[in-house]
Amino acid sequence: MSDSVRQFNVGYDDEGIRLDRWFKRHLPETSFTTVAKWARTGQLRIDGARATPGDRLVAGQTLRVPPAEAIKDTPDAPAKPKRERPPLSDDQTAFVRDMVIHQDFQAFVLNKPPGLATQGGTKTHEHVDGLLDALQYDNEGRPKLVHRLDKDTSGALLVARTSRSAAFFAKAFSGRNARKVYWALIVDVPSIDDGMIELPIAKQPGTGGEKMHVDEENGQAARTRYRVIERAGNRTAWVELQPFTGRTHQLRVHMAAIGHPIVGDGKYGGAAAFLTGGISRKMHLHARRIKVDHPDGGTIDVTADLPTHFAESLKQLGFEQAAGDALTLDEKTPPTREQIKTRAKAHAKSVRRERKGERRGRGTRD
């Protein structure tokens, strides 16, 4: 039976969740009692180390899970009836199908509207995941989310149509090979037009995990590049944001941390996040573009139109959307500070060697 042990890679979408919650999402037939028993007996492991049901997962980790047959051998694991999802109404079906901006045999890309959650949770009953039955069509399996957008963030959301493509995309996101470009309006104007924010992020104590903050000691590494597209005096700037890690609320936390909260983001910017003069109080953060390799070869590269409130704010401020799309997407992730230092040291060492060789050469001349 040990030859049938299963291994799973933790995807970007599961970053930060508890291990027992991972089982509910991906192996719902496995009861909590079974998971706890596997943990007690050392059969459940994360990157080779013994795991507990309460361990928090990190994208890219490998889970070692006992074989499916082991569930049947567990006497205290009663079979759970499969929970049926209620059928979707015609309006719900039309609603989610209208979101589709790209479709092929392996994937959909949706343009998620602001105000709609990606997944369900406490007191959250309307969400994208609950509407995906409408996109199953003749496929055997139900479409699967491979990443998330915050409820009030709009824009491009990738959905896998098959189990194979879901695994492929999950690996792309956990390996940071998927590229995402966001547009945002921010308060005030940064002094640097093109910058990299490298500030670790952790859950803020006392908020029940509902809010994140910068934590230099215990936070997880997080990197965001921003580029100023246009500015309206010193009042506000329109920026492009590229996350190179996938922490919860990363863009919102990073921009607030450098003193430029996203317009409409009262959670992280407080009262200062709202502009006067008729600018909408809704969040101005939009996933404008997603680019990722396709499991069948080639690339998915899709741009999502702005929601009405964001487009009207740009127009009111005198900004042209073409200016944002004119920025080129770098094909490679900018190096970290440590990588820059390492390369600089290697270069300096190489130069010293060359100079030393030149001096030796001059000394041996006739």
mmCIF file of C-alpha atoms in Angstrom:
data_model
loop_
_atom_site.group_PDB
_atom_site.id
_atom_site.type_symbol
_atom_site.label_atom_id
_atom_site.label_comp_id
_atom_site.label_asym_id
_atom_site.label_seq_id
_atom_site.Cartn_x
_atom_site.Cartn_y
_atom_site.Cartn_z
ATOM 1 C CA MET A 1 0.000 0.000 0.000
ATOM 2 C CA SER A 2 2.956 2.313 0.594
ATOM 3 C CA ASP A 3 3.537 2.301 -3.160
ATOM 4 C CA SER A 4 0.228 4.134 -3.580
ATOM 5 C CA VAL A 5 1.066 7.070 -1.324
ATOM 6 C CA ARG A 6 -0.175 10.277 -2.961
ATOM 7 C CA GLN A 7 1.703 13.535 -3.361
ATOM 8 C CA PHE A 8 0.187 16.936 -4.051
ATOM 9 C CA ASN A 9 1.787 20.314 -4.745
ATOM 10 C CA VAL A 10 0.282 23.243 -2.832
ATOM 11 C CA GLY A 11 -1.034 25.742 -5.353
ATOM 12 C CA TYR A 12 -1.093 29.522 -5.259
ATOM 13 C CA ASP A 13 -4.811 29.437 -4.494
ATOM 14 C CA ASP A 14 -4.167 27.531 -1.243
ATOM 15 C CA GLU A 15 -1.495 29.881 0.113
ATOM 16 C CA GLY A 16 -1.940 30.351 3.862
ATOM 17 C CA ILE A 17 -4.886 28.000 4.485
ATOM 18 C CA ARG A 18 -4.876 25.305 7.176
ATOM 19 C CA LEU A 19 -4.110 21.738 6.160
ATOM 20 C CA ASP A 20 -7.524 20.498 7.312
ATOM 21 C CA ARG A 21 -9.132 23.174 5.138
ATOM 22 C CA TRP A 22 -7.041 21.947 2.185
ATOM 23 C CA PHE A 23 -8.599 18.510 2.601
ATOM 24 C CA LYS A 24 -12.094 20.008 2.589
ATOM 25 C CA ARG A 25 -11.317 21.746 -0.696
ATOM 26 C CA HIS A 26 -9.491 18.989 -2.543
ATOM 27 C CA LEU A 27 -10.277 15.657 -0.845
ATOM 28 C CA PRO A 28 -13.703 16.245 0.716
ATOM 29 C CA GLU A 29 -14.298 12.507 1.084
ATOM 30 C CA THR A 30 -11.579 12.458 3.774
ATOM 31 C CA SER A 31 -13.034 13.218 7.211
ATOM 32 C CA PHE A 32 -11.311 15.387 9.791
ATOM 33 C CA THR A 33 -11.052 12.309 12.023
ATOM 34 C CA THR A 34 -9.075 10.516 9.337
ATOM 35 C CA VAL A 35 -6.808 13.514 8.761
ATOM 36 C CA ALA A 36 -6.131 13.769 12.499
ATOM 37 C CA LYS A 37 -5.345 10.047 12.714
ATOM 38 C CA TRP A 38 -2.928 10.253 9.780
ATOM 39 C CA ALA A 39 -1.215 13.184 11.486
ATOM 40 C CA ARG A 40 -0.928 11.331 14.833
ATOM 41 C CA THR A 41 0.618 8.283 13.161
ATOM 42 C CA GLY A 42 3.078 10.303 11.081
ATOM 43 C CA GLN A 43 1.526 9.377 7.745
ATOM 44 C CA LEU A 44 0.721 12.986 6.840
ATOM 45 C CA ARG A 45 3.754 15.066 5.864
ATOM 46 C CA ILE A 46 4.628 18.481 4.426
ATOM 47 C CA ASP A 47 7.958 18.572 2.568
ATOM 48 C CA GLY A 48 8.919 15.395 4.405
ATOM 49 C CA ALA A 49 8.177 16.698 7.917
ATOM 50 C CA ARG A 50 5.317 15.477 10.089
ATOM 51 C CA ALA A 51 2.224 17.660 9.760
ATOM 52 C CA THR A 52 -0.763 18.567 11.910
ATOM 53 C CA PRO A 53 -4.271 19.559 10.749
ATOM 54 C CA GLY A 54 -3.664 23.161 11.873
ATOM 55 C CA ASP A 55 -0.464 23.734 9.881
ATOM 56 C CA ARG A 56 -0.632 26.660 7.447
ATOM 57 C CA LEU A 57 0.341 25.850 3.863
ATOM 58 C CA VAL A 58 2.740 27.703 1.590
ATOM 59 C CA ALA A 59 2.519 27.578 -2.194
ATOM 60 C CA GLY A 60 5.065 25.172 -3.661
ATOM 61 C CA GLN A 61 5.110 22.774 -0.690
ATOM 62 C CA THR A 62 4.603 19.033 -1.277
ATOM 63 C CA LEU A 63 1.969 17.135 0.693
ATOM 64 C CA ARG A 64 2.404 13.426 1.322
ATOM 65 C CA VAL A 65 -1.007 11.825 1.802
ATOM 66 C CA PRO A 66 -1.805 8.142 2.476
ATOM 67 C CA PRO A 67 -3.503 6.210 -0.340
ATOM 68 C CA ALA A 68 -7.216 6.524 -0.934
ATOM 69 C CA GLU A 69 -7.674 2.929 0.194
ATOM 70 C CA ALA A 70 -6.537 3.956 3.675
ATOM 71 C CA ILE A 71 -9.789 5.859 4.138
ATOM 72 C CA LYS A 72 -11.744 2.625 3.859
ATOM 73 C CA ASP A 73 -9.486 1.016 6.477
ATOM 74 C CA THR A 74 -10.264 3.719 9.039
ATOM 75 C CA PRO A 75 -13.199 2.525 11.197
ATOM 76 C CA ASP A 76 -13.917 5.951 12.672
ATOM 77 C CA ALA A 77 -14.317 7.683 9.308
ATOM 78 C CA PRO A 78 -18.041 7.535 8.488
ATOM 79 C CA ALA A 79 -18.945 8.104 4.877
ATOM 80 C CA LYS A 80 -20.204 11.583 4.209
ATOM 81 C CA PRO A 81 -23.047 12.113 1.809
ATOM 82 C CA LYS A 82 -21.975 14.219 -1.133
ATOM 83 C CA ARG A 83 -23.416 17.694 -0.797
ATOM 84 C CA GLU A 84 -25.395 18.666 -3.858
ATOM 85 C CA ARG A 85 -25.160 22.198 -5.167
ATOM 86 C CA PRO A 86 -28.489 23.857 -5.943
ATOM 87 C CA PRO A 87 -29.131 24.302 -9.668
ATOM 88 C CA LEU A 88 -28.360 27.711 -11.107
ATOM 89 C CA SER A 89 -31.098 29.974 -12.365
ATOM 90 C CA ASP A 90 -31.163 31.212 -15.949
ATOM 91 C CA ASP A 91 -30.082 34.643 -14.733
ATOM 92 C CA GLN A 92 -27.099 33.203 -12.843
ATOM 93 C CA THR A 93 -26.059 31.154 -15.867
ATOM 94 C CA ALA A 94 -26.275 34.160 -18.181
ATOM 95 C CA PHE A 95 -24.430 36.308 -15.632
ATOM 96 C CA VAL A 96 -21.327 34.096 -15.395
ATOM 97 C CA ARG A 97 -21.251 33.334 -19.119
ATOM 98 C CA ASP A 98 -21.246 37.059 -19.836
ATOM 99 C CA MET A 99 -18.057 37.313 -17.764
ATOM 100 C CA VAL A 100 -16.111 35.052 -20.160
ATOM 101 C CA ILE A 101 -13.522 36.991 -22.179
ATOM 102 C CA HIS A 102 -11.425 33.999 -23.280
ATOM 103 C CA GLN A 103 -12.344 30.366 -23.860
ATOM 104 C CA ASP A 104 -10.488 27.309 -25.166
ATOM 105 C CA PHE A 105 -10.447 23.573 -24.433
ATOM 106 C CA GLN A 106 -8.335 23.995 -21.300
ATOM 107 C CA ALA A 107 -9.281 27.324 -19.756
ATOM 108 C CA PHE A 108 -11.623 30.250 -19.343
ATOM 109 C CA VAL A 109 -10.622 33.768 -18.418
ATOM 110 C CA LEU A 110 -13.380 35.749 -16.722
ATOM 111 C CA ASN A 111 -13.660 39.490 -16.205
ATOM 112 C CA LYS A 112 -14.828 39.441 -12.583
ATOM 113 C CA PRO A 113 -16.910 42.458 -11.561
ATOM 114 C CA PRO A 114 -16.154 44.318 -8.324
ATOM 115 C CA GLY A 115 -18.264 43.266 -5.358
ATOM 116 C CA LEU A 116 -18.374 39.558 -6.284
ATOM 117 C CA ALA A 117 -16.289 37.207 -4.132
ATOM 118 C CA THR A 118 -14.155 34.564 -5.830
ATOM 119 C CA GLN A 119 -14.944 31.876 -3.256
ATOM 120 C CA GLY A 120 -17.468 31.333 -0.513
ATOM 121 C CA GLY A 121 -16.880 31.828 3.187
ATOM 122 C CA THR A 122 -18.604 32.988 6.339
ATOM 123 C CA LYS A 123 -21.702 34.956 5.316
ATOM 124 C CA THR A 124 -20.568 34.827 1.661
ATOM 125 C CA HIS A 125 -23.051 32.937 -0.472
ATOM 126 C CA GLU A 126 -22.691 34.661 -3.850
ATOM 127 C CA HIS A 127 -19.324 33.931 -5.440
ATOM 128 C CA VAL A 128 -17.652 32.916 -8.705
ATOM 129 C CA ASP A 129 -16.947 29.365 -7.532
ATOM 130 C CA GLY A 130 -20.650 28.807 -6.925
ATOM 131 C CA LEU A 131 -21.428 29.779 -10.529
ATOM 132 C CA LEU A 132 -18.929 27.558 -12.336
ATOM 133 C CA ASP A 133 -21.455 24.808 -13.057
ATOM 134 C CA ALA A 134 -22.730 27.102 -15.815
ATOM 135 C CA LEU A 135 -19.359 26.744 -17.574
ATOM 136 C CA GLN A 136 -19.106 22.954 -17.433
ATOM 137 C CA TYR A 137 -20.936 22.390 -20.741
ATOM 138 C CA ASP A 138 -20.100 18.854 -21.990
ATOM 139 C CA ASN A 139 -16.935 18.398 -19.938
ATOM 140 C CA GLU A 140 -16.849 15.568 -17.403
ATOM 141 C CA GLY A 141 -15.342 17.664 -14.633
ATOM 142 C CA ARG A 142 -16.424 20.956 -13.172
ATOM 143 C CA PRO A 143 -14.218 24.019 -13.935
ATOM 144 C CA LYS A 144 -11.747 24.851 -11.169
ATOM 145 C CA LEU A 145 -10.383 28.123 -9.826
ATOM 146 C CA VAL A 146 -6.596 28.363 -9.924
ATOM 147 C CA HIS A 147 -6.141 31.748 -8.229
ATOM 148 C CA ARG A 148 -8.235 34.417 -6.540
ATOM 149 C CA LEU A 149 -9.098 38.086 -6.658
ATOM 150 C CA ASP A 150 -10.334 40.064 -3.657
ATOM 151 C CA LYS A 151 -14.065 40.681 -3.580
ATOM 152 C CA ASP A 152 -13.734 44.372 -4.457
ATOM 153 C CA THR A 153 -10.964 43.831 -7.025
ATOM 154 C CA SER A 154 -12.163 43.449 -10.599
ATOM 155 C CA GLY A 155 -10.592 41.931 -13.680
ATOM 156 C CA ALA A 156 -8.970 38.889 -15.254
ATOM 157 C CA LEU A 157 -9.547 35.613 -13.411
ATOM 158 C CA LEU A 158 -8.236 32.328 -14.826
ATOM 159 C CA VAL A 159 -10.374 29.186 -14.515
ATOM 160 C CA ALA A 160 -9.192 25.702 -15.523
ATOM 161 C CA ARG A 161 -11.577 23.495 -17.511
ATOM 162 C CA THR A 162 -9.870 20.141 -16.828
ATOM 163 C CA SER A 163 -7.964 18.490 -13.985
ATOM 164 C CA ARG A 164 -4.853 18.417 -16.165
ATOM 165 C CA SER A 165 -4.966 22.137 -16.882
ATOM 166 C CA ALA A 166 -5.759 22.885 -13.210
ATOM 167 C CA ALA A 167 -2.561 21.093 -12.141
ATOM 168 C CA PHE A 168 -0.591 22.833 -14.901
ATOM 169 C CA PHE A 169 -1.823 26.306 -13.967
ATOM 170 C CA ALA A 170 -1.393 25.680 -10.233
ATOM 171 C CA LYS A 171 2.250 24.870 -10.886
ATOM 172 C CA ALA A 172 2.621 28.014 -13.011
ATOM 173 C CA PHE A 173 1.237 30.202 -10.218
ATOM 174 C CA SER A 174 3.189 28.523 -7.420
ATOM 175 C CA GLY A 175 6.353 28.796 -9.519
ATOM 176 C CA ARG A 176 5.648 32.482 -10.225
ATOM 177 C CA ASN A 177 5.627 31.855 -13.989
ATOM 178 C CA ALA A 178 2.204 33.430 -14.465
ATOM 179 C CA ARG A 179 2.326 37.193 -15.011
ATOM 180 C CA LYS A 180 -0.391 39.539 -13.812
ATOM 181 C CA VAL A 181 -0.730 43.248 -14.470
ATOM 182 C CA TYR A 182 -3.017 45.389 -12.324
ATOM 183 C CA TRP A 183 -4.115 48.973 -12.745
ATOM 184 C CA ALA A 184 -4.815 51.136 -9.713
ATOM 185 C CA LEU A 185 -5.493 54.717 -8.742
ATOM 186 C CA ILE A 186 -3.495 55.676 -5.669
ATOM 187 C CA VAL A 187 -3.548 58.627 -3.288
ATOM 188 C CA ASP A 188 -0.829 61.246 -3.933
ATOM 189 C CA VAL A 189 2.118 60.681 -6.281
ATOM 190 C CA PRO A 190 5.215 58.572 -5.487
ATOM 191 C CA SER A 191 8.551 60.361 -5.662
ATOM 192 C CA ILE A 192 9.955 57.428 -7.668
ATOM 193 C CA ASP A 193 8.135 56.609 -10.916
ATOM 194 C CA ASP A 194 9.316 52.997 -11.202
ATOM 195 C CA GLY A 195 9.933 51.135 -7.967
ATOM 196 C CA MET A 196 10.078 47.724 -6.321
ATOM 197 C CA ILE A 197 8.432 47.216 -2.930
ATOM 198 C CA GLU A 198 9.960 44.388 -0.894
ATOM 199 C CA LEU A 199 8.154 44.194 2.428
ATOM 200 C CA PRO A 200 7.209 40.913 4.177
ATOM 201 C CA ILE A 201 3.524 40.430 4.969
ATOM 202 C CA ALA A 202 1.741 38.557 7.755
ATOM 203 C CA LYS A 203 -1.732 38.356 9.230
ATOM 204 C CA GLN A 204 -2.440 41.220 11.601
ATOM 205 C CA PRO A 205 -3.035 39.896 15.130
ATOM 206 C CA GLY A 206 -6.481 40.451 16.552
ATOM 207 C CA THR A 207 -8.236 40.625 13.180
ATOM 208 C CA GLY A 208 -9.065 36.940 12.852
ATOM 209 C CA GLY A 209 -6.986 36.711 9.713
ATOM 210 C CA GLU A 210 -9.153 39.259 7.924
ATOM 211 C CA LYS A 211 -6.412 41.863 7.642
ATOM 212 C CA MET A 212 -2.737 41.733 6.723
ATOM 213 C CA HIS A 213 0.165 44.013 7.665
ATOM 214 C CA VAL A 214 3.886 44.466 7.072
ATOM 215 C CA ASP A 215 5.838 42.299 9.512
ATOM 216 C CA GLU A 216 9.621 42.504 9.128
ATOM 217 C CA GLU A 217 10.262 39.692 11.624
ATOM 218 C CA ASN A 218 7.604 37.065 10.977
ATOM 219 C CA GLY A 219 6.098 37.980 7.611
ATOM 220 C CA GLN A 220 6.406 36.084 4.354
ATOM 221 C CA ALA A 221 8.534 37.652 1.620
ATOM 222 C CA ALA A 222 6.482 39.800 -0.763
ATOM 223 C CA ARG A 223 7.537 41.769 -3.857
ATOM 224 C CA THR A 224 5.542 44.268 -5.905
ATOM 225 C CA ARG A 225 6.710 46.420 -8.792
ATOM 226 C CA TYR A 226 4.878 49.661 -9.503
ATOM 227 C CA ARG A 227 5.136 52.059 -12.437
ATOM 228 C CA VAL A 228 3.467 55.455 -12.611
ATOM 229 C CA ILE A 229 1.438 55.753 -15.820
ATOM 230 C CA GLU A 230 -0.077 59.235 -15.355
ATOM 231 C CA ARG A 231 -0.520 61.736 -12.557
ATOM 232 C CA ALA A 232 -3.135 64.359 -11.707
ATOM 233 C CA GLY A 233 -1.058 67.035 -10.042
ATOM 234 C CA ASN A 234 -0.080 65.850 -6.590
ATOM 235 C CA ARG A 235 -3.552 64.551 -5.862
ATOM 236 C CA THR A 236 -3.498 61.067 -7.348
ATOM 237 C CA ALA A 237 -1.578 58.803 -9.702
ATOM 238 C CA TRP A 238 -2.596 56.023 -12.034
ATOM 239 C CA VAL A 239 -0.157 53.125 -11.616
ATOM 240 C CA GLU A 240 0.572 49.718 -13.036
ATOM 241 C CA LEU A 241 1.231 47.046 -10.392
ATOM 242 C CA GLN A 242 2.935 43.696 -10.939
ATOM 243 C CA PRO A 243 2.998 41.234 -8.020
ATOM 244 C CA PHE A 244 5.963 38.844 -8.063
ATOM 245 C CA THR A 245 4.644 36.943 -5.050
ATOM 246 C CA GLY A 246 1.076 36.062 -4.208
ATOM 247 C CA ARG A 247 0.395 37.112 -0.629
ATOM 248 C CA THR A 248 -3.107 37.911 0.559
ATOM 249 C CA HIS A 249 -4.000 41.583 -0.073
ATOM 250 C CA GLN A 250 -0.382 42.131 -1.166
ATOM 251 C CA LEU A 251 -0.937 45.073 -3.511
ATOM 252 C CA ARG A 252 -3.224 46.866 -1.084
ATOM 253 C CA VAL A 253 -0.868 46.386 1.888
ATOM 254 C CA HIS A 254 2.234 47.396 -0.065
ATOM 255 C CA MET A 255 0.780 50.578 -1.522
ATOM 256 C CA ALA A 256 -0.607 51.652 1.857
ATOM 257 C CA ALA A 257 2.741 50.861 3.493
ATOM 258 C CA ILE A 258 4.607 53.330 1.257
ATOM 259 C CA GLY A 259 2.023 56.040 1.938
ATOM 260 C CA HIS A 260 -0.033 55.698 -1.261
ATOM 261 C CA PRO A 261 -3.158 53.629 -0.509
ATOM 262 C CA ILE A 262 -5.353 52.517 -3.372
ATOM 263 C CA VAL A 263 -8.286 54.866 -3.919
ATOM 264 C CA GLY A 264 -11.401 53.391 -2.304
ATOM 265 C CA ASP A 265 -9.491 50.987 -0.053
ATOM 266 C CA GLY A 266 -10.696 52.122 3.344
ATOM 267 C CA LYS A 267 -9.560 48.869 4.940
ATOM 268 C CA TYR A 268 -5.891 49.712 4.490
ATOM 269 C CA GLY A 269 -5.957 53.423 3.760
ATOM 270 C CA GLY A 270 -8.644 54.641 6.144
ATOM 271 C CA ALA A 271 -10.418 57.925 5.397
ATOM 272 C CA ALA A 272 -7.386 59.121 3.403
ATOM 273 C CA ALA A 273 -8.123 56.514 0.706
ATOM 274 C CA PHE A 274 -11.158 58.420 -0.582
ATOM 275 C CA LEU A 275 -10.909 61.351 -2.984
ATOM 276 C CA THR A 276 -13.289 64.274 -3.235
ATOM 277 C CA GLY A 277 -14.584 65.809 -6.450
ATOM 278 C CA GLY A 278 -16.962 63.082 -7.469
ATOM 279 C CA ILE A 279 -14.436 60.212 -7.702
ATOM 280 C CA SER A 280 -16.174 56.908 -6.907
ATOM 281 C CA ARG A 281 -15.705 55.496 -3.415
ATOM 282 C CA LYS A 282 -15.385 51.985 -4.860
ATOM 283 C CA MET A 283 -11.995 50.283 -4.921
ATOM 284 C CA HIS A 284 -9.867 51.283 -7.902
ATOM 285 C CA LEU A 285 -7.874 48.066 -8.323
ATOM 286 C CA HIS A 286 -8.291 46.059 -11.523
ATOM 287 C CA ALA A 287 -6.525 42.949 -12.850
ATOM 288 C CA ARG A 288 -5.966 44.361 -16.326
ATOM 289 C CA ARG A 289 -3.978 41.526 -17.898
ATOM 290 C CA ILE A 290 -2.980 37.920 -17.297
ATOM 291 C CA LYS A 291 -0.282 36.058 -19.212
ATOM 292 C CA VAL A 292 0.497 32.393 -18.631
ATOM 293 C CA ASP A 293 1.769 29.421 -20.607
ATOM 294 C CA HIS A 294 -0.933 27.180 -22.085
ATOM 295 C CA PRO A 295 -0.876 23.445 -21.221
ATOM 296 C CA ASP A 296 -1.184 22.591 -24.923
ATOM 297 C CA GLY A 297 1.583 24.988 -25.956
ATOM 298 C CA GLY A 298 1.586 28.680 -26.685
ATOM 299 C CA THR A 299 0.407 31.368 -24.296
ATOM 300 C CA ILE A 300 -2.806 32.719 -22.830
ATOM 301 C CA ASP A 301 -2.528 36.515 -22.857
ATOM 302 C CA VAL A 302 -5.795 38.286 -22.081
ATOM 303 C CA THR A 303 -6.771 41.860 -21.228
ATOM 304 C CA ALA A 304 -9.888 42.652 -19.172
ATOM 305 C CA ASP A 305 -11.935 45.828 -19.695
ATOM 306 C CA LEU A 306 -12.268 48.235 -16.778
ATOM 307 C CA PRO A 307 -15.437 48.341 -14.677
ATOM 308 C CA THR A 308 -17.603 51.415 -15.192
ATOM 309 C CA HIS A 309 -16.561 53.305 -12.049
ATOM 310 C CA PHE A 310 -12.838 52.913 -12.793
ATOM 311 C CA ALA A 311 -13.204 53.962 -16.452
ATOM 312 C CA GLU A 312 -15.225 57.030 -15.430
ATOM 313 C CA SER A 313 -12.606 58.030 -12.840
ATOM 314 C CA LEU A 314 -9.833 57.850 -15.442
ATOM 315 C CA LYS A 315 -11.891 59.974 -17.807
ATOM 316 C CA GLN A 316 -12.695 62.499 -15.091
ATOM 317 C CA LEU A 317 -8.989 62.834 -14.249
ATOM 318 C CA GLY A 318 -8.062 63.280 -17.918
ATOM 319 C CA PHE A 319 -6.254 59.950 -18.308
ATOM 320 C CA GLU A 320 -6.248 57.920 -21.552
ATOM 321 C CA GLN A 321 -6.401 54.124 -21.231
ATOM 322 C CA ALA A 322 -4.010 53.730 -24.163
ATOM 323 C CA ALA A 323 -1.211 55.145 -21.989
ATOM 324 C CA GLY A 324 -1.465 52.178 -19.628
ATOM 325 C CA ASP A 325 -1.523 49.577 -22.384
ATOM 326 C CA ALA A 326 1.529 51.186 -23.989
ATOM 327 C CA LEU A 327 3.786 49.945 -21.158
ATOM 328 C CA THR A 328 5.678 46.810 -22.142
ATOM 329 C CA LEU A 329 5.581 43.709 -19.958
ATOM 330 C CA ASP A 330 9.076 42.597 -18.993
ATOM 331 C CA GLU A 331 9.539 38.934 -19.791
ATOM 332 C CA LYS A 332 11.773 38.256 -16.803
ATOM 333 C CA THR A 333 11.177 38.864 -13.117
ATOM 334 C CA PRO A 334 13.397 41.734 -11.886
ATOM 335 C CA PRO A 335 16.186 40.407 -9.610
ATOM 336 C CA THR A 336 15.894 40.704 -5.842
ATOM 337 C CA ARG A 337 18.268 42.872 -3.839
ATOM 338 C CA GLU A 338 20.184 39.803 -2.731
ATOM 339 C CA GLN A 339 20.535 38.617 -6.331
ATOM 340 C CA ILE A 340 21.818 42.061 -7.356
ATOM 341 C CA LYS A 341 24.380 42.018 -4.522
ATOM 342 C CA THR A 342 25.503 38.493 -5.411
ATOM 343 C CA ARG A 343 25.921 39.392 -9.086
ATOM 344 C CA ALA A 344 27.811 42.575 -8.185
ATOM 345 C CA LYS A 345 30.213 40.632 -5.947
ATOM 346 C CA ALA A 346 30.771 38.021 -8.671
ATOM 347 C CA HIS A 347 31.432 40.753 -11.218
ATOM 348 C CA ALA A 348 33.872 42.550 -8.922
ATOM 349 C CA LYS A 349 35.682 39.278 -8.252
ATOM 350 C CA SER A 350 35.928 38.598 -11.985
ATOM 351 C CA VAL A 351 37.354 42.092 -12.617
ATOM 352 C CA ARG A 352 39.959 41.623 -9.866
ATOM 353 C CA ARG A 353 41.028 38.319 -11.389
ATOM 354 C CA GLU A 354 41.379 39.894 -14.829
ATOM 355 C CA ARG A 355 43.471 42.760 -13.459
ATOM 356 C CA LYS A 356 45.634 40.364 -11.515
ATOM 357 C CA GLY A 357 46.209 38.366 -14.673
ATOM 358 C CA GLU A 358 47.131 41.524 -16.588
ATOM 359 C CA ARG A 359 49.727 42.496 -13.969
ATOM 360 C CA ARG A 360 51.251 39.027 -14.107
ATOM 361 C CA GLY A 361 51.331 39.220 -17.905
ATOM 362 C CA ARG A 362 53.122 42.568 -17.856
ATOM 363 C CA GLY A 363 55.699 41.218 -15.422
ATOM 364 C CA THR A 364 56.720 38.362 -17.747
ATOM 365 C CA ARG A 365 57.240 40.489 -20.824
ATOM 366 C CA ASP A 366 60.794 40.863 -22.272
#
